[in-house]
Short mmCIF file of C-alpha atoms in Angstrom, two decimals:
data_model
loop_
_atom_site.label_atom_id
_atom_site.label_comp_id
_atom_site.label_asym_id
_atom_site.label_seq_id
_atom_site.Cartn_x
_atom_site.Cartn_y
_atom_site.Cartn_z
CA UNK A 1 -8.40 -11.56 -7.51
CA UNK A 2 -7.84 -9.10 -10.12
CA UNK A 3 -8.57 -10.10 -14.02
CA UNK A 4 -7.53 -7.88 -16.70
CA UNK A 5 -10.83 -7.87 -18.11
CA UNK A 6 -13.73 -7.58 -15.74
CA UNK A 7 -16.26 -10.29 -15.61
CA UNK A 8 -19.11 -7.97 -16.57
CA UNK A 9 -19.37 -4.37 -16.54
CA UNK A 10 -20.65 -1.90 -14.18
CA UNK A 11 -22.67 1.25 -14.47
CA UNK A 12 -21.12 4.45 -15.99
CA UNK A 13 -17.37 4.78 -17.23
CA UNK A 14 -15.41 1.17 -16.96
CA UNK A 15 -12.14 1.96 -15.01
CA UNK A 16 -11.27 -1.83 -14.92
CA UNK A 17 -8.52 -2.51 -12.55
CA UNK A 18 -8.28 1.49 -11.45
CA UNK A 19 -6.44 4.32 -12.17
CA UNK A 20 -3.35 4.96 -9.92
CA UNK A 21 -0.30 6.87 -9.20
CA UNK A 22 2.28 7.63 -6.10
CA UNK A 23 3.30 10.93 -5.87
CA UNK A 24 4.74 13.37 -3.19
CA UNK A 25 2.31 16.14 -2.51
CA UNK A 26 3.57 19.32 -0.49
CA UNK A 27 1.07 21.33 1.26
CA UNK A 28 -0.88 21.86 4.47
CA UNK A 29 -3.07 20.17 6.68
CA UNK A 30 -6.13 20.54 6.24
CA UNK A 31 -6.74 20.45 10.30
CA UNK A 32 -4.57 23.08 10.82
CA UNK A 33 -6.66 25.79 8.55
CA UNK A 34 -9.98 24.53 9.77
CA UNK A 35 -8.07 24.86 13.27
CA UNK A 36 -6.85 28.96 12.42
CA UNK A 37 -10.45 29.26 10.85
CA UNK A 38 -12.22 29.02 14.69
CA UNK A 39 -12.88 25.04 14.25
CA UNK A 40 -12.77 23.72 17.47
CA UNK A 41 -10.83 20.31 16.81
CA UNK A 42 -11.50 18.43 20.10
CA UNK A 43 -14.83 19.17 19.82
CA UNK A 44 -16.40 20.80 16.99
CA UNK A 45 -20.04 20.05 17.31
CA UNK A 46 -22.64 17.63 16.90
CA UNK A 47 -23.58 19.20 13.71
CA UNK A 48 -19.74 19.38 12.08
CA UNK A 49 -20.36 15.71 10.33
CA UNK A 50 -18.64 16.05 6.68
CA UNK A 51 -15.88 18.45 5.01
CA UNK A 52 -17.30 19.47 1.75
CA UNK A 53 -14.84 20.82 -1.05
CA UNK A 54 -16.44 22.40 -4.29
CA UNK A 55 -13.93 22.86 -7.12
CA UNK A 56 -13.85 25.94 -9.81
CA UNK A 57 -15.35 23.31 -12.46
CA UNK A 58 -18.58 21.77 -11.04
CA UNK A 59 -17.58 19.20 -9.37
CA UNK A 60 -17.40 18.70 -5.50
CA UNK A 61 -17.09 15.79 -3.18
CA UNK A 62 -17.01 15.74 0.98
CA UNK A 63 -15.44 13.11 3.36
CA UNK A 64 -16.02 12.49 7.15
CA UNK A 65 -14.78 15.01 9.24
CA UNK A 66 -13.10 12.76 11.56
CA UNK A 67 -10.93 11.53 8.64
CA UNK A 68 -9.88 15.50 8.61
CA UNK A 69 -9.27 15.68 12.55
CA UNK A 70 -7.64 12.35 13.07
CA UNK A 71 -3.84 13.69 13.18
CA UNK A 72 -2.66 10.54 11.56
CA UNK A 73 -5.19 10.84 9.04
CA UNK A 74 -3.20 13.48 6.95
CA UNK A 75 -5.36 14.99 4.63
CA UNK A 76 -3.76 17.54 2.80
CA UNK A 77 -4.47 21.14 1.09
CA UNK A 78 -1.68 20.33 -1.33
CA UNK A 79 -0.18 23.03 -3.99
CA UNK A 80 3.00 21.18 -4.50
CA UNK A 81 3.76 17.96 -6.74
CA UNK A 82 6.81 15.43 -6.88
CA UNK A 83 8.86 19.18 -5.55
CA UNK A 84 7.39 21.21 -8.16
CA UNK A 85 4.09 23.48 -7.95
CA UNK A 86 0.93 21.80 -8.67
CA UNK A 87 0.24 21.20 -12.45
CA UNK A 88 -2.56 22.48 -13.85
CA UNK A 89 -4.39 19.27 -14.69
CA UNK A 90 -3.59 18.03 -11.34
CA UNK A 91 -5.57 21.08 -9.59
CA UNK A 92 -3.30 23.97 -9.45
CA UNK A 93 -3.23 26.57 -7.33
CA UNK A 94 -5.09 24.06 -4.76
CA UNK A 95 -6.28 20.57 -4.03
CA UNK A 96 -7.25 18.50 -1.73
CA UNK A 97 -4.89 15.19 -1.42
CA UNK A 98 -7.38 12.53 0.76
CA UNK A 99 -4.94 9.59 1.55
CA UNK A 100 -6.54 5.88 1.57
CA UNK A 101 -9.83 7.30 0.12
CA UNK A 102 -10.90 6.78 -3.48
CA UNK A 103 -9.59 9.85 -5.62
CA UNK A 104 -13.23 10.81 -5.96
CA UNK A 105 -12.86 12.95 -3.00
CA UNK A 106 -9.32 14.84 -3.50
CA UNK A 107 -10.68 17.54 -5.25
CA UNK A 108 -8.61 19.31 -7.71
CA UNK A 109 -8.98 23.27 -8.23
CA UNK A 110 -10.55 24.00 -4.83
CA UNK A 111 -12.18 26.84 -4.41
CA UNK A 112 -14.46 26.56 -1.37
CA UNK A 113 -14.27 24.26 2.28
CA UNK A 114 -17.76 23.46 4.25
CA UNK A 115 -17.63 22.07 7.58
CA UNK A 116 -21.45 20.60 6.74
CA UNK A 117 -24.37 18.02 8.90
CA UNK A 118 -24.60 16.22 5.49
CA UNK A 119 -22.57 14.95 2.80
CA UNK A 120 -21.97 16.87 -0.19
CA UNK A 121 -25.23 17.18 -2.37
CA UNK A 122 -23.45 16.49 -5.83
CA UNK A 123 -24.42 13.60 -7.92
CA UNK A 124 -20.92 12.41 -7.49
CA UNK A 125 -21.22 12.08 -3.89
CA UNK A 126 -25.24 11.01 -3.52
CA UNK A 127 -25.17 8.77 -6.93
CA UNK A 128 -22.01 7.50 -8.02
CA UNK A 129 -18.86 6.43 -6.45
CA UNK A 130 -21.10 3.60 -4.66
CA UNK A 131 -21.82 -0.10 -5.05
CA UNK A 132 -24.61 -2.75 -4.71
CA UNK A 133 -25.37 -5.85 -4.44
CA UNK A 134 -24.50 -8.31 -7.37
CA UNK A 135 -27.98 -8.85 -8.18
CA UNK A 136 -29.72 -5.26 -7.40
CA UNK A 137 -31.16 -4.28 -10.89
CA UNK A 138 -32.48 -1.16 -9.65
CA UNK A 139 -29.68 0.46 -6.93
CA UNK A 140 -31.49 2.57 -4.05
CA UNK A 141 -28.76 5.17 -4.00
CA UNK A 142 -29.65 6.78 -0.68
CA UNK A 143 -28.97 3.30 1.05
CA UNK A 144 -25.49 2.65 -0.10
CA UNK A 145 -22.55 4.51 1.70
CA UNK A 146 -20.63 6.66 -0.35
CA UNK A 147 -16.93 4.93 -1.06
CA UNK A 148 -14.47 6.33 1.41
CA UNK A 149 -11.43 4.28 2.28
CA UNK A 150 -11.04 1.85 -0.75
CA UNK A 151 -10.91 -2.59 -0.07
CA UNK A 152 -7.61 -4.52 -1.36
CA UNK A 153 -6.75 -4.47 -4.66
CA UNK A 154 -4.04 -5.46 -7.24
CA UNK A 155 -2.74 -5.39 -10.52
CA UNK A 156 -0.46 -7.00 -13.23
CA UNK A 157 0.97 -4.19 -14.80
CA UNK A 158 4.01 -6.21 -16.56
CA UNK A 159 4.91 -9.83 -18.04
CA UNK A 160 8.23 -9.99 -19.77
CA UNK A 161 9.10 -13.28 -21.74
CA UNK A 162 12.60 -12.85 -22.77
CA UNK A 163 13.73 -13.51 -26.24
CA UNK A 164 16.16 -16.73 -25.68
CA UNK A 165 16.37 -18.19 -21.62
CA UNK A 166 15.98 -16.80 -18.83
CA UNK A 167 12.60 -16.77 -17.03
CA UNK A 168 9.29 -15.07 -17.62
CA UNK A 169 9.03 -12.09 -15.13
CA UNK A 170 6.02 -10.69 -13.79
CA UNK A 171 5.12 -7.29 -12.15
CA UNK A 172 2.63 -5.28 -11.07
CA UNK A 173 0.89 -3.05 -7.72
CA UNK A 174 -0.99 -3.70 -5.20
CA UNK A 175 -3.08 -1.62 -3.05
CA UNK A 176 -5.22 -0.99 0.17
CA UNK A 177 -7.41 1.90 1.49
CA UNK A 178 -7.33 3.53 5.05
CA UNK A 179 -3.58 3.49 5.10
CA UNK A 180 -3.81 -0.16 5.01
CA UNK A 181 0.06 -1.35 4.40
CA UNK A 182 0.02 -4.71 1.89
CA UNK A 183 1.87 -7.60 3.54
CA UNK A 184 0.87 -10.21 0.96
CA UNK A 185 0.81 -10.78 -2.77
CA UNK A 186 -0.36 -14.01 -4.35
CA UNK A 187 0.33 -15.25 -7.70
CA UNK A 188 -1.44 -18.21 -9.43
CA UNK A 189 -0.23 -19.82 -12.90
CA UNK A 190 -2.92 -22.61 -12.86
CA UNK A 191 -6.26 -20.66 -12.98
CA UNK A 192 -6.27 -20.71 -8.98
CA UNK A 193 -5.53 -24.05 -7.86
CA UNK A 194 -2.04 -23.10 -6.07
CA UNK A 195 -0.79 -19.83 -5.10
CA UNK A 196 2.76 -18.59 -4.68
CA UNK A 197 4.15 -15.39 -3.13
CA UNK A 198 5.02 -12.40 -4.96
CA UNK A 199 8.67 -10.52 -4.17
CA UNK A 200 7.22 -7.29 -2.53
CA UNK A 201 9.85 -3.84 -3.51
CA UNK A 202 10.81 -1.81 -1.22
CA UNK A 203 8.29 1.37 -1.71
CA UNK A 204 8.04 3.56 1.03
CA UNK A 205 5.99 6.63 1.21
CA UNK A 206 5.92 9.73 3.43
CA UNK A 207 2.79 9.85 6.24
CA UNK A 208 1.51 8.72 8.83
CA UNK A 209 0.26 5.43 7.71
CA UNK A 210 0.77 3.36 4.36
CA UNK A 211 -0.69 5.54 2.12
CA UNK A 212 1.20 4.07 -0.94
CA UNK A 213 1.24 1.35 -3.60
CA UNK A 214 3.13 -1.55 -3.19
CA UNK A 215 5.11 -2.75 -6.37
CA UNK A 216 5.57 -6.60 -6.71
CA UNK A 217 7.32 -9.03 -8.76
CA UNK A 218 7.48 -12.88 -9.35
CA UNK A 219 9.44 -15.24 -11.66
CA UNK A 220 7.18 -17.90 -13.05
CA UNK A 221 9.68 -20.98 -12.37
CA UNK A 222 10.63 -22.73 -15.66
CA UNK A 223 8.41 -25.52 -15.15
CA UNK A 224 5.58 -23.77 -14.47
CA UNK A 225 5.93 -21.63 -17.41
CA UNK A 226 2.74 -23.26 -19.86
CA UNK A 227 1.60 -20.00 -21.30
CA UNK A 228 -1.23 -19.88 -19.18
CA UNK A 229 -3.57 -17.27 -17.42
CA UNK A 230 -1.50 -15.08 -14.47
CA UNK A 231 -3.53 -14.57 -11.73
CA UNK A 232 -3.06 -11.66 -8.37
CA UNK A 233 -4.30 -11.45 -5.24
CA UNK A 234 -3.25 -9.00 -2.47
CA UNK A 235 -3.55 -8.92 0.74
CA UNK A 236 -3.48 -6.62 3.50
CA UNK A 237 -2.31 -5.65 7.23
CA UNK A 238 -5.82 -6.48 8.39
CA UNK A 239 -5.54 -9.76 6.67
CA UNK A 240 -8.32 -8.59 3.87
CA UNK A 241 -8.05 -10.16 0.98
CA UNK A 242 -9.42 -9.84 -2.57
CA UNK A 243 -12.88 -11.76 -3.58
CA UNK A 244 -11.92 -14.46 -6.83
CA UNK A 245 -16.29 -12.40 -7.79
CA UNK A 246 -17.97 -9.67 -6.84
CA UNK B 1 -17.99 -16.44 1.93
CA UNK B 2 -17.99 -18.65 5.51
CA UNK B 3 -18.89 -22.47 5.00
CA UNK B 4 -19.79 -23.86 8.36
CA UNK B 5 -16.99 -26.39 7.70
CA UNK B 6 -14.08 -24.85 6.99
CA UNK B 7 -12.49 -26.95 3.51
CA UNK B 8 -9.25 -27.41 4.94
CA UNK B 9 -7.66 -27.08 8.38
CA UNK B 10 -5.34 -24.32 9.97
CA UNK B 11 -2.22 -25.10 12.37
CA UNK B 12 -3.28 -25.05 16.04
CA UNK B 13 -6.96 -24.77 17.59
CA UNK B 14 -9.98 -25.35 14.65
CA UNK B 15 -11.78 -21.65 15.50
CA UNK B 16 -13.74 -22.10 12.83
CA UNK B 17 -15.92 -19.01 12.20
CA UNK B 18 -14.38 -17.86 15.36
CA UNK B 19 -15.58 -17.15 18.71
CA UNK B 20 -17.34 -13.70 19.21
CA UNK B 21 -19.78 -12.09 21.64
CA UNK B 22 -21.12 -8.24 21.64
CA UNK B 23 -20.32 -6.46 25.65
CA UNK B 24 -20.48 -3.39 26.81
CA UNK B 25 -17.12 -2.36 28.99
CA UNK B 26 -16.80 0.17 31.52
CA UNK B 27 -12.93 1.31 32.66
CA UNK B 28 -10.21 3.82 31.45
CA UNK B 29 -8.60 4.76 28.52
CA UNK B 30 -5.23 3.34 28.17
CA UNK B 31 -4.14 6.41 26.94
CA UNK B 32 -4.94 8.82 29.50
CA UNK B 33 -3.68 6.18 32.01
CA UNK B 34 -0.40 6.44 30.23
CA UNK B 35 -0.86 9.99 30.10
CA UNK B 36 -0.80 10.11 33.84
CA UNK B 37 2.32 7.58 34.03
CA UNK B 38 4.24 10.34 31.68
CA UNK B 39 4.31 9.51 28.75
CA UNK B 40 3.66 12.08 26.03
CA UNK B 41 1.15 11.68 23.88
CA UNK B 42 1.96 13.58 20.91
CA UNK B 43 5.74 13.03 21.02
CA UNK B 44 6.38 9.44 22.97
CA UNK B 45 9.75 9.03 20.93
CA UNK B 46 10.74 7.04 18.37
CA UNK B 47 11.43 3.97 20.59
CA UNK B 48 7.67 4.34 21.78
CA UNK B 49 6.06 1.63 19.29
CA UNK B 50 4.09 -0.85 21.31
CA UNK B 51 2.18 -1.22 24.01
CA UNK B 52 3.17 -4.88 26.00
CA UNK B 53 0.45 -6.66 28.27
CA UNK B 54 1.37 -9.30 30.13
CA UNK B 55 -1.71 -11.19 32.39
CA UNK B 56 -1.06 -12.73 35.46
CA UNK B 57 -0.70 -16.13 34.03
CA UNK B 58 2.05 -16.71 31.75
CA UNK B 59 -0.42 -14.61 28.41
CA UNK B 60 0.66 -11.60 26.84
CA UNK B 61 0.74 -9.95 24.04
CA UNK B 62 0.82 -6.51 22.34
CA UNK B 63 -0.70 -3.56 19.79
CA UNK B 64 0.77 -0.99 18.00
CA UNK B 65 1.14 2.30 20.77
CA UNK B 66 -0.47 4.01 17.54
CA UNK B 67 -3.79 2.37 18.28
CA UNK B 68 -3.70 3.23 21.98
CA UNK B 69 -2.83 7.22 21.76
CA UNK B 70 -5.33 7.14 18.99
CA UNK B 71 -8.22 9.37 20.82
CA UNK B 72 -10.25 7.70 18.41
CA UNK B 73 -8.81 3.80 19.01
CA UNK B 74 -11.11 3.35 22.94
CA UNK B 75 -8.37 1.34 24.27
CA UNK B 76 -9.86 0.49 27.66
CA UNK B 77 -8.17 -0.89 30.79
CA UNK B 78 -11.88 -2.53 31.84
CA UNK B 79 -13.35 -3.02 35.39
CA UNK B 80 -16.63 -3.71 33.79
CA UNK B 81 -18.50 -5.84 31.85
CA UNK B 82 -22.45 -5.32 30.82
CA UNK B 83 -23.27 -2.89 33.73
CA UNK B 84 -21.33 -5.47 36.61
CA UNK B 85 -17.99 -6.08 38.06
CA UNK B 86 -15.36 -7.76 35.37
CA UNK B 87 -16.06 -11.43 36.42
CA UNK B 88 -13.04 -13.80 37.21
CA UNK B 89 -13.47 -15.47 33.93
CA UNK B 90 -12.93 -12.84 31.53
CA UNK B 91 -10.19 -11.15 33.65
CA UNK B 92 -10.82 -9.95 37.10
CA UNK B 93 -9.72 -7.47 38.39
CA UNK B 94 -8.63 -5.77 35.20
CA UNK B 95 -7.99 -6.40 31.60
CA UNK B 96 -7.23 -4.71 28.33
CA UNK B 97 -10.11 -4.51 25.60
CA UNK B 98 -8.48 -3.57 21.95
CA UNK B 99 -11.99 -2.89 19.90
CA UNK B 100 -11.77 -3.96 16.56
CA UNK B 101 -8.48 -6.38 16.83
CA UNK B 102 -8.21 -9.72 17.25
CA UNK B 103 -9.52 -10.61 20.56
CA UNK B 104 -6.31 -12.37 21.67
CA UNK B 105 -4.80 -8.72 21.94
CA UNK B 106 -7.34 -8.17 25.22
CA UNK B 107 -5.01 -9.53 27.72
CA UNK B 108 -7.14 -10.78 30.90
CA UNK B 109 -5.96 -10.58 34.57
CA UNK B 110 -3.61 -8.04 33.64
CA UNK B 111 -0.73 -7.31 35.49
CA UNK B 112 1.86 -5.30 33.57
CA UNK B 113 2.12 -2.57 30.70
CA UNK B 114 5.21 -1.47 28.82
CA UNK B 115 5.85 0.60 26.01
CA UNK B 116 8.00 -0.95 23.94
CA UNK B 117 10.29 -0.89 21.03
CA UNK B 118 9.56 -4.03 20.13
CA UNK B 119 6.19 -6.24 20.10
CA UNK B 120 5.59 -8.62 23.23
CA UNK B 121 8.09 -11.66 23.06
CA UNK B 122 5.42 -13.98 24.09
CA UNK B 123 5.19 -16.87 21.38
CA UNK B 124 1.53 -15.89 21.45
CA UNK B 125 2.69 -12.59 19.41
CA UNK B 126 5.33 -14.24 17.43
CA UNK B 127 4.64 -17.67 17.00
CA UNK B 128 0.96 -17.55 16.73
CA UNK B 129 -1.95 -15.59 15.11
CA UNK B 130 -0.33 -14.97 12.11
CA UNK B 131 -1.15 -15.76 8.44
CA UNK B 132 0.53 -17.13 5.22
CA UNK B 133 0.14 -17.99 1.72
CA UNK B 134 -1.88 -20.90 1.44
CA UNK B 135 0.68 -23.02 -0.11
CA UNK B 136 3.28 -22.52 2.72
CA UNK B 137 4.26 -25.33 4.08
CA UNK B 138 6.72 -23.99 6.35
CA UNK B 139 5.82 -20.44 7.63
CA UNK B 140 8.84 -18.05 8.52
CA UNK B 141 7.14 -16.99 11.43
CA UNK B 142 9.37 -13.37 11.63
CA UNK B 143 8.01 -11.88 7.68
CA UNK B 144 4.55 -12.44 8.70
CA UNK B 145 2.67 -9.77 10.77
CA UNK B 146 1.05 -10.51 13.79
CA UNK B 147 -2.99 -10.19 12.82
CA UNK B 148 -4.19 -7.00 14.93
CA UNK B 149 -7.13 -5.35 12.96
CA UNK B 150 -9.39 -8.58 11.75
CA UNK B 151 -10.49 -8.92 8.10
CA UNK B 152 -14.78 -8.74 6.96
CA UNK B 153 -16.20 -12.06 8.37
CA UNK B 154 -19.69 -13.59 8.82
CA UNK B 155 -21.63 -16.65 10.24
CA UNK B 156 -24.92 -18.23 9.89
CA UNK B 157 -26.33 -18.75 13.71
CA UNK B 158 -29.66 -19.92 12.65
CA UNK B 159 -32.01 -21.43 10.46
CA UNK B 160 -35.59 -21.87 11.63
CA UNK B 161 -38.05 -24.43 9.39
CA UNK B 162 -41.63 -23.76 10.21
CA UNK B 163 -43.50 -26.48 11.09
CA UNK B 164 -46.21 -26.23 8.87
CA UNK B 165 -46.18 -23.13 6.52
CA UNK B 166 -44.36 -19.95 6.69
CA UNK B 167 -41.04 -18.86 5.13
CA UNK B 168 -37.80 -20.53 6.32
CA UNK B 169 -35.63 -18.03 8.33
CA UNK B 170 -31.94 -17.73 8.09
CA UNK B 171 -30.21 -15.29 11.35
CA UNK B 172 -26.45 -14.41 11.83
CA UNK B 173 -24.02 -12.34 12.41
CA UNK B 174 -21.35 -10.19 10.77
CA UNK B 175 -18.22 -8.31 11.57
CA UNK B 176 -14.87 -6.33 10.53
CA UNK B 177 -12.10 -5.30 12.47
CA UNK B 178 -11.01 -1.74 12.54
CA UNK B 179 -14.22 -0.15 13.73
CA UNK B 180 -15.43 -0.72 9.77
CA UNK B 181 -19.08 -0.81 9.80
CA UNK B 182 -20.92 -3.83 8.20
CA UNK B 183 -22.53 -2.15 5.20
CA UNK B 184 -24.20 -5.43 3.00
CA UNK B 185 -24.85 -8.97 3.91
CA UNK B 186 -25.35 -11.13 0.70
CA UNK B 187 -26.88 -14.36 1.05
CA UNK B 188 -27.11 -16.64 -1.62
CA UNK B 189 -29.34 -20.30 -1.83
CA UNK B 190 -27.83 -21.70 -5.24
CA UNK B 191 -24.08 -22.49 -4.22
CA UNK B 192 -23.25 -18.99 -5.16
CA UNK B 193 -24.91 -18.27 -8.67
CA UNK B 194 -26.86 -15.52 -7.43
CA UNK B 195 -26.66 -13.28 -4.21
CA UNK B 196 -29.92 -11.57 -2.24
CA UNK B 197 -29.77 -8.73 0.65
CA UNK B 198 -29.92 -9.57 4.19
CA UNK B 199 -31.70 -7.06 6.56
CA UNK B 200 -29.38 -5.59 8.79
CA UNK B 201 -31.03 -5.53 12.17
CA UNK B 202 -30.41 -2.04 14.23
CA UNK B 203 -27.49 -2.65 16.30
CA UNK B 204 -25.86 0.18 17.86
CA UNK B 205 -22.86 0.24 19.98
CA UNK B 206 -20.88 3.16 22.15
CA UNK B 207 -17.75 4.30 21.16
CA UNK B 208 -15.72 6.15 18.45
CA UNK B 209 -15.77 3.46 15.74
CA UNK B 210 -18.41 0.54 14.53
CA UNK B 211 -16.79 -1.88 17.17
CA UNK B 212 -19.99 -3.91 17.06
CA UNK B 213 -21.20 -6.99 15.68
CA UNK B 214 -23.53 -6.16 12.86
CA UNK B 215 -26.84 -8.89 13.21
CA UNK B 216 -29.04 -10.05 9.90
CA UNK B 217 -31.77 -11.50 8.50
CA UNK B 218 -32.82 -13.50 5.63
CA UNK B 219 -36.14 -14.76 4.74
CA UNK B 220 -35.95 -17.64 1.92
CA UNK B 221 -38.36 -17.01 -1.05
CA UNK B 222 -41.20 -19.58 -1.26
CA UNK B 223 -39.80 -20.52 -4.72
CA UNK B 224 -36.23 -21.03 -3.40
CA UNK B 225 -36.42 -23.05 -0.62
CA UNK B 226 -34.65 -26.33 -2.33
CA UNK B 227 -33.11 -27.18 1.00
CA UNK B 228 -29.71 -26.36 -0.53
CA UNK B 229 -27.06 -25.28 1.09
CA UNK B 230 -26.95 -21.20 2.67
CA UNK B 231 -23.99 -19.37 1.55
CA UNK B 232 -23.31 -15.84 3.51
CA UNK B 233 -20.51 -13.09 2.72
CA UNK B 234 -20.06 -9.81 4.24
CA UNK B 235 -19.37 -6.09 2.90
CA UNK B 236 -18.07 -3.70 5.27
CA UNK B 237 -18.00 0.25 5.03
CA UNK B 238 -14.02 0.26 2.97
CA UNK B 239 -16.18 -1.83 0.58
CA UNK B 240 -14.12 -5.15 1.30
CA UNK B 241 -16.08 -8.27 0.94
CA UNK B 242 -14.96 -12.04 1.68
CA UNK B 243 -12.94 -14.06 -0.55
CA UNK B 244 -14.47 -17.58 -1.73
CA UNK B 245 -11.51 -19.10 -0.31
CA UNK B 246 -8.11 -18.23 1.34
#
């Protein structure tokens, strides 16, 4: 369950419900130029663990190479945008695009590919982008696993009252990691004691999985309409849903 | 969060936490049998979506063909259970074993595979194993999907009461479909307030993905053993965790 304001805060910068955006991204598979550069896809080695991408700023990030190999898993070396070339201050001439992972790892301005034994050794990848138990004061970072694929999620992005009749109209995204494709949204006018279902729009994305948000809308029935807290809940094709606490 | 008593019912047979056990399968992979048949793997054609079992009794059921030409899915046609011939009660001579789906996917005694346009017509695919909002009174069975990949669960096995001294022990398992490793087990012993760690015990399986059950331990704190009631929840590796309720 997603609440516009989070219950308490977390460590470093507060990103609330997320940061998101669909976009079409032209480029090239990353597979294929590890491929032409002598990696041996069907079996590259016991030691060929983690695809590490360092960007022309500092930053860098790395993902599991099998999320690279997997043919469906369509990671991209992406220098095109929405049919246009890559914007600067989305990574031009080069980024990675990482599909169902957290954003963390599609690094923009790419200057350099490892095929690596260990995950990247930036602080972004060894002590952030992770989380913890709700009570662990003091986080062991080297025992959490770095976020990859991201869990259900969902937002109200939209809650028009109209000026004279008509009913109040609600709308907002919904999201899953891994390719995950959203098959349900829930929406609650009573604090959480019942749930209806959300229309879900007709979205679809390019790929090889359900890489892509998927926009909802409901119409808070007249007499339900008491000026009261919305509440979202999404869930997904594995039947995941969102926690009401974390 | 599991409760051993599950606040209200669902349609059909009361699983509960479910039924699960941990084997190790010997047999073929689907794939390469289907290989051999003719089919081709990297093109099977658009009408080439599912893969139909049907048992020698009147079960069947089906997956997405995705999961079986995955090379990373370990779709097995299985002889073999735990080192010994497949014994009559989990599907002598042969059966399907789907890792990380819902078990009911692992058609036993099989008899018959086709790839399919369409998913198995048996009411066990269409009429059954599927889930809706929880204020649905009456489903329409066709918009849900049928569950394949299963969502983060958990279950308390055990708790153990020393006789005379000692720290009350608390044992159980947990699980999530998709080959998604178990990453966190939080246990709580105040209804919920506040969560603790569970050990995760050292549980490796074979195969491509974290098809495993993922074992844990809790030992009760001295101070908080008030004979209250033991919550559980599980965290797997896309950072999903358990909903209070559904």
């Amino acid at each position: 369950m997603t609440r516009a304001v989070p219950d308490k805060g977390t460590n470093g910068l507060q990103w609330e419900a997320g940061a998101i955006s669909c976009a079409e991204w032209t480029g090239v598979k990353l597979r294929d130029v590890l491929a032409d550069a002598g990696l041996d896809l069907a079996t590259p080695g016991p030691d060929a663990k983690h695809a590490q991408f360092e960007g022309a700023e500092a930053y860098g990030a790395s993902i599991p190479l099998s999320k690279v190999l997997d043919a469906q898993g369509d990671v991209l070396l992406a220098f095109g945008m929405n049919g246009e070339t890559l914007p600067a201050d989305h990574g031009f001439p080069l980024r990675v695009i990482v599909p169902g992972n957290v954003a963390a790892r599609s690094v923009k301005w790419l200057k350099k590919i490892t095929v690596s034994d260990e995950e990247s050794t930036t602080q972004w990848q060894r002590r952030d982008y992770k989380c913890f138990g709700p009570n662990v004061a003091k986080p062991d970072w080297s025992k959490a696993p770095s976020i990859q694929e991201m869990p259900v999620t969902s937002a109200i992005t939209r809650i028009q009252r109209p000026e004279a009749g008509g009913k109040v109209n609600v709308e907002g995204y919904a999201y899953s990691g891994g390719g995950r494709e959203i098959v349900r949204v829930d929406v609650s006018i009573d604090a959480g004691k019942t749930w209806a279902q959300a229309e879900l729009m007709g979205d679809e994305g390019k790929g090889s999985k359900s890489w892509w948000w998927k926009r909802w809308r409901f119409e808070i029935p007249d007499e339900g309409d008491k000026g009261g807290e919305v509440l979202v809940k999404a869930t997904d094709e594995s039947y995941n849903t969102q926690p009401e606490d974390y």
